[in-house]
Coordinates of C-alpha atoms and ligand atoms in Angstrom, one line a residue:
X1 CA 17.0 29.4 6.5
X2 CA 20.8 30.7 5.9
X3 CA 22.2 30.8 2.8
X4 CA 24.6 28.0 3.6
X5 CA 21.1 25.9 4.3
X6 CA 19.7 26.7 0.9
X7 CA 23.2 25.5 -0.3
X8 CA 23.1 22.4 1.4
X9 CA 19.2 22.1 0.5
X10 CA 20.1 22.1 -3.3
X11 CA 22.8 19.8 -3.2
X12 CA 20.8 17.2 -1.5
X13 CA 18.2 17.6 -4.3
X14 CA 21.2 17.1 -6.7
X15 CA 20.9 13.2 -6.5
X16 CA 16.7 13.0 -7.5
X17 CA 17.2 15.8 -9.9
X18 CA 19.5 13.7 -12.1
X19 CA 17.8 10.3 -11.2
X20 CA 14.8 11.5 -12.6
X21 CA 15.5 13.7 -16.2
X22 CA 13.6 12.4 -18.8
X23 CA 11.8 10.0 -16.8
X24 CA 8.0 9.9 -17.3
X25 CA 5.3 11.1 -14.3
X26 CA 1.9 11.1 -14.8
X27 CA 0.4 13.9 -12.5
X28 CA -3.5 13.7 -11.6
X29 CA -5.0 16.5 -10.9
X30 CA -8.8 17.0 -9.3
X31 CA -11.6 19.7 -10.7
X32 CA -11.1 20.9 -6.8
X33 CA -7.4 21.4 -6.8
X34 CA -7.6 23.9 -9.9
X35 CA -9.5 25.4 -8.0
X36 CA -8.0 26.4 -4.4
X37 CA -5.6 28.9 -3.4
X38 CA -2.9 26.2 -3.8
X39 CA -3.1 25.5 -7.2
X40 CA -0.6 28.3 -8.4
X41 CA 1.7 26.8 -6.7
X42 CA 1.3 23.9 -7.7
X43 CA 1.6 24.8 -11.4
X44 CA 5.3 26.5 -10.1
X45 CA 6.2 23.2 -8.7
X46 CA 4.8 21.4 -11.9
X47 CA 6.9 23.9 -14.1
X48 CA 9.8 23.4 -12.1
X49 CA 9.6 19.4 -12.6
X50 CA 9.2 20.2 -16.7
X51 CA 12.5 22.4 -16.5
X52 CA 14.2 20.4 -15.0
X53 CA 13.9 17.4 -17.5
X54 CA 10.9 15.0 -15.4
X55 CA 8.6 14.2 -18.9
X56 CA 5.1 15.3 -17.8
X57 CA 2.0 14.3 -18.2
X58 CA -0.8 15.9 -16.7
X59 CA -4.6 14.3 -16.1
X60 CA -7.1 16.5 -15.3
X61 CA -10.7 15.6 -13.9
X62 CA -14.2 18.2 -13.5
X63 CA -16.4 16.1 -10.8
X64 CA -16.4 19.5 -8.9
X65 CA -16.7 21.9 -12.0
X66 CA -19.6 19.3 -14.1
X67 CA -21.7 19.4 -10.8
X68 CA -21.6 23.2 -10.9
X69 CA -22.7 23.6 -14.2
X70 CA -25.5 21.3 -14.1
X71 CA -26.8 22.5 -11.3
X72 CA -26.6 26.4 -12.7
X73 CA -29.0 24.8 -16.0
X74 CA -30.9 23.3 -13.0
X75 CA -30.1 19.8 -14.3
X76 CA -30.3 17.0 -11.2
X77 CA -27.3 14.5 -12.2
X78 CA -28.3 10.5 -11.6
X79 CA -25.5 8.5 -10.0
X80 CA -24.9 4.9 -10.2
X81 CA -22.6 3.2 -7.7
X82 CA -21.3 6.8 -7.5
X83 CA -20.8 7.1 -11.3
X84 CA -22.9 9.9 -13.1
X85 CA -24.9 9.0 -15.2
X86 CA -23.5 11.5 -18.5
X87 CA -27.2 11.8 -20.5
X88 CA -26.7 12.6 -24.0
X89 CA -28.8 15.8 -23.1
X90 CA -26.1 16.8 -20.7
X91 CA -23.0 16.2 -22.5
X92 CA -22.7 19.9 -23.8
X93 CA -22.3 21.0 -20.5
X94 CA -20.3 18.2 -19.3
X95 CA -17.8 19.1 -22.3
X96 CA -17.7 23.0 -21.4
X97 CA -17.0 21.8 -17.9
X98 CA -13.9 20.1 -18.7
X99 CA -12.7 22.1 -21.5
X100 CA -12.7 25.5 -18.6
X101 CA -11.0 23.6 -16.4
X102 CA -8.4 22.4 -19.1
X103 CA -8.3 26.0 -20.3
X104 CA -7.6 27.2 -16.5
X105 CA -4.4 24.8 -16.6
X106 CA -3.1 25.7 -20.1
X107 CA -3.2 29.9 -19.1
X108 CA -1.8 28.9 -15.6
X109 CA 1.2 26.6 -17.5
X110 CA 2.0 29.8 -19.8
X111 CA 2.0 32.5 -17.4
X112 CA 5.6 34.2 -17.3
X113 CA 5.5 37.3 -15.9
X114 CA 9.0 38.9 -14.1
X115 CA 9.2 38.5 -10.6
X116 CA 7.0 35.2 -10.3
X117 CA 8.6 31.6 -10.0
X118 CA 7.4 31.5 -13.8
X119 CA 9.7 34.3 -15.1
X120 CA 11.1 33.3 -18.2
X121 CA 9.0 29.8 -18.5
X122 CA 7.6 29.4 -21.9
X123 CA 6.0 26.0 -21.4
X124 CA 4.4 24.4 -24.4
X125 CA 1.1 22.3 -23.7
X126 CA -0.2 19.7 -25.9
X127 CA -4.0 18.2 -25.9
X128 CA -5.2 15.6 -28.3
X129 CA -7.3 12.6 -29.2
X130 CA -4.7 10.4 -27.8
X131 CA -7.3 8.5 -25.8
X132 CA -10.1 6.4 -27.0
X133 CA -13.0 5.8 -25.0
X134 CA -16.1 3.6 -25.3
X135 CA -19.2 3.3 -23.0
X136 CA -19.4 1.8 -19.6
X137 CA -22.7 0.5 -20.8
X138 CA -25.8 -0.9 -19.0
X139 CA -24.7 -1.8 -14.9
X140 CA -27.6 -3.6 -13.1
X141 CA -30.0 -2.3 -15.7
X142 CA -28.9 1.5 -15.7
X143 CA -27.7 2.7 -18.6
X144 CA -24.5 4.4 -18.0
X145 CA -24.8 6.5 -21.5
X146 CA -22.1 9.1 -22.3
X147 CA -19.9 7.7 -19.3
X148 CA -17.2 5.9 -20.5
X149 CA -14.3 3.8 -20.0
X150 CA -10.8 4.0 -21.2
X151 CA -10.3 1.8 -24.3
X152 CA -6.8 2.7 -25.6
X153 CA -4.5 5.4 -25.9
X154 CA -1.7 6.2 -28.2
X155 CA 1.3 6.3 -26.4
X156 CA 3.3 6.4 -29.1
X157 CA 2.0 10.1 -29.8
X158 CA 2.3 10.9 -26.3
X159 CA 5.8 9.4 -26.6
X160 CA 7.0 11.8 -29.1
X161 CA 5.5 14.6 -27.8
X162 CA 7.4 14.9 -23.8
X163 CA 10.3 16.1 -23.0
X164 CA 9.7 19.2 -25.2
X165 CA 6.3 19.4 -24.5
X166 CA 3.7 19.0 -21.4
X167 CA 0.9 16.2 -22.5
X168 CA -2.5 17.8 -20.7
X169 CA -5.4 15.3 -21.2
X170 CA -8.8 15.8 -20.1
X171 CA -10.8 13.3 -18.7
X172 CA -12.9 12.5 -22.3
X173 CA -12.1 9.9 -24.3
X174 CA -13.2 9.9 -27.9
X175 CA -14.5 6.9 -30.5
X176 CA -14.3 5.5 -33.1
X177 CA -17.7 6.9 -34.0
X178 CA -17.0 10.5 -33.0
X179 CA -18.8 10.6 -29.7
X180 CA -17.0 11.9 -26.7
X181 CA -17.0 10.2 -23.1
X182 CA -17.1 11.2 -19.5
X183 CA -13.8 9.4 -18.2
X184 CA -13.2 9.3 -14.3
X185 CA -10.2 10.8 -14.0
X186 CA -8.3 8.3 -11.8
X187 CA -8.3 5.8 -14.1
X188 CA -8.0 7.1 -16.9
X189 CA -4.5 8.5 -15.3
X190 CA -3.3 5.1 -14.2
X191 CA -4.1 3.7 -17.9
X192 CA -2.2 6.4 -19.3
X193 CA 0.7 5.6 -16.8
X194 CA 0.4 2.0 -17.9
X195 CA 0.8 2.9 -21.3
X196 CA 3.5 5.0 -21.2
X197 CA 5.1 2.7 -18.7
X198 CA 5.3 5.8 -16.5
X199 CA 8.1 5.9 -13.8
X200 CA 5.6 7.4 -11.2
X201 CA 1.8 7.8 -11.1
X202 CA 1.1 11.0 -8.6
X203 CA -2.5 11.6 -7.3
X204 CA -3.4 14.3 -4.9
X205 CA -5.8 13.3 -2.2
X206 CA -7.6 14.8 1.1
X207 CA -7.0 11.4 2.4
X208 CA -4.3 8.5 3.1
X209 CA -3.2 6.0 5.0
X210 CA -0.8 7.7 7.9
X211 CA 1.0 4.8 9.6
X212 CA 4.1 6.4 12.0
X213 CA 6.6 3.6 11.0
X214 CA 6.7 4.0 6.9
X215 CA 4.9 5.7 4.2
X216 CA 5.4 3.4 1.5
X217 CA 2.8 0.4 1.0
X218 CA 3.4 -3.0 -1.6
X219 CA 0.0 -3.6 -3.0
X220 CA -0.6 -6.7 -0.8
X221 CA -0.6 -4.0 1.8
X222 CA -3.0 -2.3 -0.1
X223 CA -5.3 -5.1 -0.7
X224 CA -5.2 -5.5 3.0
X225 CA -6.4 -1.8 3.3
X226 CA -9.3 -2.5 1.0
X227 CA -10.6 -5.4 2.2
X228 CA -10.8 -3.6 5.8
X229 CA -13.6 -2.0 3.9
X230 CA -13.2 1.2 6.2
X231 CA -11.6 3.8 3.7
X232 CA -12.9 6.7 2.5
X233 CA -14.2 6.5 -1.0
X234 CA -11.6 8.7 -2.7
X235 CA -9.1 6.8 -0.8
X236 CA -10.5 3.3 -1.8
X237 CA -10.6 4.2 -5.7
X238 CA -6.7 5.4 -5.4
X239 CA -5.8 2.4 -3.7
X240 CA -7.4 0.3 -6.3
X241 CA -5.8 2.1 -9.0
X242 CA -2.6 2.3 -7.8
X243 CA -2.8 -1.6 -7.2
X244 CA -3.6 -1.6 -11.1
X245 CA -1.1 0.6 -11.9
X246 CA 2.2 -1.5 -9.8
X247 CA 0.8 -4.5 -11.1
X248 CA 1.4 -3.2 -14.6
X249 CA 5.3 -2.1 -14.4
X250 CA 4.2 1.3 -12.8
X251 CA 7.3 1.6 -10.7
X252 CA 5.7 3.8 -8.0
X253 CA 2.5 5.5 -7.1
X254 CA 2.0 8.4 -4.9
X255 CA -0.7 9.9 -3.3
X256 CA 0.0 13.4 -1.7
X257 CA -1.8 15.4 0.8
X258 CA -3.4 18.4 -1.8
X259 CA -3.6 20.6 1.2
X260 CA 0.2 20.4 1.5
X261 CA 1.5 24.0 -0.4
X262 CA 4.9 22.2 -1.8
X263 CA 4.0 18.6 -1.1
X264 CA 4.7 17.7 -4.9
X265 CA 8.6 19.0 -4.4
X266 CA 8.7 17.8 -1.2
X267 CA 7.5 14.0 -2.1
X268 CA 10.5 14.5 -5.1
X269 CA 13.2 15.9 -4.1
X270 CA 13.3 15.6 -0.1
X271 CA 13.7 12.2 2.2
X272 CA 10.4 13.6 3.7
X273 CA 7.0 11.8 2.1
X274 CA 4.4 14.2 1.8
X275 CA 1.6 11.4 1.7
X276 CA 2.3 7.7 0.9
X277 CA 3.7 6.0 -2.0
X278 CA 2.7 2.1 -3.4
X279 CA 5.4 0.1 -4.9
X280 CA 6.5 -3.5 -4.7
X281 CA 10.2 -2.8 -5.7
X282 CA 10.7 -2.9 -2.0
X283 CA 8.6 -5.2 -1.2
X284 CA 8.3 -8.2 -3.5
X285 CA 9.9 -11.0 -2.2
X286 CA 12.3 -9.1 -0.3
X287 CA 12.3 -9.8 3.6
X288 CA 14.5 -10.6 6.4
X289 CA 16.3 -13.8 6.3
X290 CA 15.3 -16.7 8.8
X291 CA 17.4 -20.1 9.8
X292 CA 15.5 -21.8 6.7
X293 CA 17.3 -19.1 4.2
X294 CA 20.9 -20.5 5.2
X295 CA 21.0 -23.0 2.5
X296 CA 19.6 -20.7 -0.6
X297 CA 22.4 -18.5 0.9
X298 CA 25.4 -20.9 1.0
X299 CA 23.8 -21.9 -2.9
X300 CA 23.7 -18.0 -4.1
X301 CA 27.4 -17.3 -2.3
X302 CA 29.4 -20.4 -3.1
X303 CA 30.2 -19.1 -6.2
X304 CA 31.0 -16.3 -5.3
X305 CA 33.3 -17.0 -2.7
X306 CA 35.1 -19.4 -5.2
X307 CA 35.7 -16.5 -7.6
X308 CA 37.4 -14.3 -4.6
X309 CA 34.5 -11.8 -4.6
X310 CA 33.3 -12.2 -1.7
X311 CA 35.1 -14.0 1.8
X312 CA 33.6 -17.3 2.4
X313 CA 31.6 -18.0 4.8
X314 CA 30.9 -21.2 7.1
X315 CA 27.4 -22.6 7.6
X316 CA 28.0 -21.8 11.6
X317 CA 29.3 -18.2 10.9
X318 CA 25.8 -17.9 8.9
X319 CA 23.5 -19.7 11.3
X320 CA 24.8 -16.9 13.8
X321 CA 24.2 -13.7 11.3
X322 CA 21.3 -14.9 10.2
X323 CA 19.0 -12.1 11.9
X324 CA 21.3 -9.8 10.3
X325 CA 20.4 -10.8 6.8
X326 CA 17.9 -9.6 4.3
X327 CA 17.0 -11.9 1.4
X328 CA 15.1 -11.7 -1.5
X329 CA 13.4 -15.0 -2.9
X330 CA 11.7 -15.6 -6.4
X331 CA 10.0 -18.6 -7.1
X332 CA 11.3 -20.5 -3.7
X333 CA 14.5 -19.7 -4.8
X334 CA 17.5 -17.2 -3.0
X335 CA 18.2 -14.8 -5.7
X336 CA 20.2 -12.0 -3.8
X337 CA 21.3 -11.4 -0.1
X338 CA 22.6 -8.5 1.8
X339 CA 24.0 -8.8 5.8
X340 CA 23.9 -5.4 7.7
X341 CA 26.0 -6.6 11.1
X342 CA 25.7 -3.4 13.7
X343 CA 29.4 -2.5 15.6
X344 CA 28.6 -3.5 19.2
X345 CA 30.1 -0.5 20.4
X346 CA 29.7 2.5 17.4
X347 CA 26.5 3.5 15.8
X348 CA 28.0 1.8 12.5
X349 CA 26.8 -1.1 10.7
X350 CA 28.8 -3.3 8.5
X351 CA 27.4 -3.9 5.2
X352 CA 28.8 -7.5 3.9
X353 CA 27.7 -10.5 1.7
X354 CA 26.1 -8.5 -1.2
X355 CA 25.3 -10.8 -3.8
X356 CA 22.6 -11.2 -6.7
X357 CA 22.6 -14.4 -9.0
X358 CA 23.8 -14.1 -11.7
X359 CA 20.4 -14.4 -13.7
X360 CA 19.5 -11.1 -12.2
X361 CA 21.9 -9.2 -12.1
X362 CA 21.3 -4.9 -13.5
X363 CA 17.1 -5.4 -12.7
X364 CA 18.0 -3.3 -9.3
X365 CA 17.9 -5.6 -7.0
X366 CA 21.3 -5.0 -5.4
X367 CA 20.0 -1.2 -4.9
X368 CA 16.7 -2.8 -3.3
X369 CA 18.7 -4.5 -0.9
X370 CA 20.7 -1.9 0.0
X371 CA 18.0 1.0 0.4
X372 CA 16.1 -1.6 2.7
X373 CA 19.0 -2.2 4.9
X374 CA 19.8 1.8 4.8
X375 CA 16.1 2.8 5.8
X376 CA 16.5 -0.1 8.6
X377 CA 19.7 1.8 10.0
X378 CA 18.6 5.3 9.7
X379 CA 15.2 3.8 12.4
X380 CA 17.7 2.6 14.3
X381 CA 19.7 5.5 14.4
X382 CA 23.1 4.4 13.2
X383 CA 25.6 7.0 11.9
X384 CA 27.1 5.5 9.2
X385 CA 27.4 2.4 6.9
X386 CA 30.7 0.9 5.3
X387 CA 31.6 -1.7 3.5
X388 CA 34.8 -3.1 2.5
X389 CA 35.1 -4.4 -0.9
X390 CA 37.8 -5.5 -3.8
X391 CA 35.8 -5.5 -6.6
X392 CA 32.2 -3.6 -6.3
X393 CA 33.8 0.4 -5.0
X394 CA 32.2 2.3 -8.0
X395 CA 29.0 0.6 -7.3
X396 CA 28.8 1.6 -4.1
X397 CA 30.5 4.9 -4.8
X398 CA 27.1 5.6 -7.0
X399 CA 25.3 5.0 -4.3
X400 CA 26.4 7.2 -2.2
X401 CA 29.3 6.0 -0.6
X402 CA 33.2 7.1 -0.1
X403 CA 36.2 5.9 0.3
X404 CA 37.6 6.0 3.3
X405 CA 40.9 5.6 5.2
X406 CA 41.2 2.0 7.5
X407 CA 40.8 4.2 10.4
X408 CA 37.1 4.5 9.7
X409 CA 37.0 1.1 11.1
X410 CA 35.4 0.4 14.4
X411 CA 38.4 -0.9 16.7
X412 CA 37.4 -4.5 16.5
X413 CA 37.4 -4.6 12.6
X414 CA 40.4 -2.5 12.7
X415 CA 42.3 -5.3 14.7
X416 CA 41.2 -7.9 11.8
X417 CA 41.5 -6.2 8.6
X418 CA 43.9 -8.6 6.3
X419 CA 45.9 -6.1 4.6
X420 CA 47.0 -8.9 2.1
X421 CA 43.3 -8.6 0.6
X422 CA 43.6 -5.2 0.6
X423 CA 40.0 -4.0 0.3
X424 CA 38.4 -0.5 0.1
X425 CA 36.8 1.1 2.9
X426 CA 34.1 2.9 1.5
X427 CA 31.3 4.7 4.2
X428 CA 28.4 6.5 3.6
X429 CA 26.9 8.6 6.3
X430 CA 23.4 8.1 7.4
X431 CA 22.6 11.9 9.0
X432 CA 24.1 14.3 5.6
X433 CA 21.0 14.5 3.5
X434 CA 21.0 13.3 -0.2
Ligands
COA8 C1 27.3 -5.8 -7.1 C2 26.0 -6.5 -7.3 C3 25.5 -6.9 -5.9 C4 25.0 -5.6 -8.0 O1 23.7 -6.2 -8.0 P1 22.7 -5.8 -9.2 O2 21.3 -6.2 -8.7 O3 23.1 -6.3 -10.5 O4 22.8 -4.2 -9.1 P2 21.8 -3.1 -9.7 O5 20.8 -3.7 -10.7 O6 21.2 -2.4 -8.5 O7 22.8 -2.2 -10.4 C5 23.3 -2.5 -11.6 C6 24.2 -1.4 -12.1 O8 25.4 -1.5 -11.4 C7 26.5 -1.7 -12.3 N1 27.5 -2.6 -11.6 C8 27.4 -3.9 -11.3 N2 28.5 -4.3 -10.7 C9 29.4 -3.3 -10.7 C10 30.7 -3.1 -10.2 N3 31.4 -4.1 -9.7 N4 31.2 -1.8 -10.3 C11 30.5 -0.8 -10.8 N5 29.3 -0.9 -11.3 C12 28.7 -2.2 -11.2 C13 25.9 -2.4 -13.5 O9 26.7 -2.2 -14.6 C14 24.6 -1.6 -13.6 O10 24.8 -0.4 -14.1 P3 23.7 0.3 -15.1 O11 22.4 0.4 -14.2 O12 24.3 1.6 -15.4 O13 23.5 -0.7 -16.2 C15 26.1 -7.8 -8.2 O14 26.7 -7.4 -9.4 C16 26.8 -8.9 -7.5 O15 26.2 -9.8 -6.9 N6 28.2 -9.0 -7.7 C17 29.0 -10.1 -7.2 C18 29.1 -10.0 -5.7 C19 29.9 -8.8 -5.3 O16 30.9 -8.4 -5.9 N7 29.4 -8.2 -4.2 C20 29.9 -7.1 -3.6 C21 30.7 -7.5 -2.4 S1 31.5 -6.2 -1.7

């Protein structure tokens, strides 16, 4: 890599670095990762994240680290629909299990020597009782014991505490009655992401679904998955908590590859995945348009073709464009609607008719439209997208676009543009990165 590519590497990072300061990840990490080779890494990427303004909070689990230590005392553990069984006998060991592993992250998290990615970090780490738990109880007649479930957790504490600090929680969960539970990790990290109404939920994972055309999944998607019945285990108990987690305001769940050095900063701040990601924000209700759409259209547009904002349209103009259309529909009801119409002879696409009712207008579904049409046009290759607009330039200026000179224009456009209207060109290329 030149110099000039390290350049151009950073200033495409630019746009996710300020879209995500002071937003709140929940990071999932697994008794093995703190383990391998690639964990110091990891805790460089992690640091980085914290420096640069991401609000962290990090759940550890001990599967790996608990079986270890039983089996040195020569204790047998008793699974239950692959829960362990935590035995009030056991639990001493389960706790010094978790607390090395929690001790491993806090000494890698403050490490600062010169000549390391960590010179000149001082991270602060904060652990607490900011999670309740209470006991899974008896399952088909086993008692569960010291296994618990997650019963609440004090996001307000946690609140207060990122930004300055890194949250680390262990997977134990404390009561009312001063016992201690055995949390599984997983969930406890997608309740904690509920809570804090987290902006991404990342787990690591061996496995995920690879699928060549997209590596983002809506949670109907996922349910498909699961009812296939085929996943791995680990795989299946993501899934299902990442399912939880988007149906509960989570706006996106990743799950990396953990043998991937970098895959953390390269999910983050590059277009490349680096395992696959569940949300519905592109998802719900948002599709192509068919023939039956023409009327919601005509409905969401009419005013807005009254006002001037956008350049009316016939119902036969429509029924033709249709297939270039993408809708999204709430309820029945058309509540925003984007056209992408490709130049027949230039690898340009025309973005026109952008329009979100009223009623839902600032809840990002003008920028869900337009990252679906742009993801459509980068598959099939296109160059560039413009629009021309009156009214909306600094909107699309923030995402991305420019202002360009009528020459941009394909020919045919060119030929047709009504001065008297006097729109921006504005163009944003499809091949630059950021
Ligand atoms: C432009 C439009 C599609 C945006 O849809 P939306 O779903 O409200 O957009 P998002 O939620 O993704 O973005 C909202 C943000 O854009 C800003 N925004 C909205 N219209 C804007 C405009 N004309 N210029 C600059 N910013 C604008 C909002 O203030 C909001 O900013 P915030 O997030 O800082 O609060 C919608 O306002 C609309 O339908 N406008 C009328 C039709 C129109 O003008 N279409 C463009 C034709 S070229």
């Amino acid at each position: 890599m030149t110099s000039s590519d390290h350049i151009q590497w950073f200033r495409s990072a630019a746009p996710y670095i300020n879209a995500f300061r002071k937003k709140t990840f929940v990071i999932a990490l697994t008794g093995e990762q703190v383990r391998s080779q690639l964990f110091i890494n990891l805790i460089h990427d992690i640091a980085l994240c914290h420096h640069l303004g991401i609000r962290l909070v990090i759940i550890h689990g001990s599967r790996l680290q608990i079986d270890e230590l039983l089996q040195h005392q020569g204790v047998q553990s008793r699974f239950h629909h692959g829960i362990r069984v935590s035995e009030a006998s056991s639990m001493p060991t389960i706790i010094q299990a978790i607390s090395q592993v929690r001790h491993t992250i806090d000494a890698r998290l403050s490490m600062g020597l010169p000549n390391t990615p960590m010179s000149g970090s001082e991270i602060s780490v904060i652990s607490g009782n900011f999670v309740t738990g209470m006991p899974l109880g008896i399952i088909d007649g086993v008692d569960m014991q010291y296994s618990g479930k997650v019963r609440s957790i004090n996001s307000q504490a946690i609140h207060s505490l990122l930004g300055d600090h890194i949250v680390l929680l262990s997977n134990i969960g404390f009561s009312r009655s001063g016992e201690s539970f055995n949390l599984p990790a997983e969930e406890l990290a997608c309740q904690v992401a509920i809570s804090l109404r987290a902006e991404k939920l990342i787990y690591f994972n061996r496995d995920f679904i690879r699928n060549p055309d997209t590596d983002q999944f809506s949670t109907a998607q996922c349910k498909a998955y699961l009812q296939q019945g085929n996943l791995p285990k680990s795989l299946h108990s993501l899934l299902s908590q990442a399912i939880e987690a988007v149906n509960h305001q989570v706006r996106r769940v990743h799950i990396l590859d953990e043998n991937l050095d970098g895959g953390l900063l390269q999910e983050l701040f590059t277009r490349d995945g680096a395992g696959m990601m569940v949300t519905n924000l592109f998802y719900e209700g948002l599709r192509k348009a068919s023939i039956d759409d023409i009327g919601g259209i005509l409905e969401l547009i009419h005013p807005l073709e009254q006002s001037g904002a956008l350049i009316k349209r016939s119902r036969e103009q429509l029924e033709l464009e249709i297939d270039y259309f993408h809708v999204i529909e709430k309820d029945g009801m058309v509540i925003a609607c984007i056209a992408s119409i490709p130049d027949p002879q230039t690898p340009v696409a025309e973005v026109a008719c952008v329009a979100v009712h009223e009623d839902f207008r600032n809840a990002g579904f003008g920028d869900q439209l337009l990252t679906a049409v742009e993801l459509e046009a980068r598959k099939q290759g296109l160059t560039h997208l413009y629009i021309l607009t009156t009214r909306t330039s600094h909107w699309f200026l923030e995402k991305g676009f420019s202002e360009q000179g009528i020459d941009f224009l394909p020919a045919s456009k060119r030929q047709a543009y009504n001065a008297d209207r006097g729109s921006r060109v504005m163009a944003k290329s499809l091949t630059e990165q950021g």
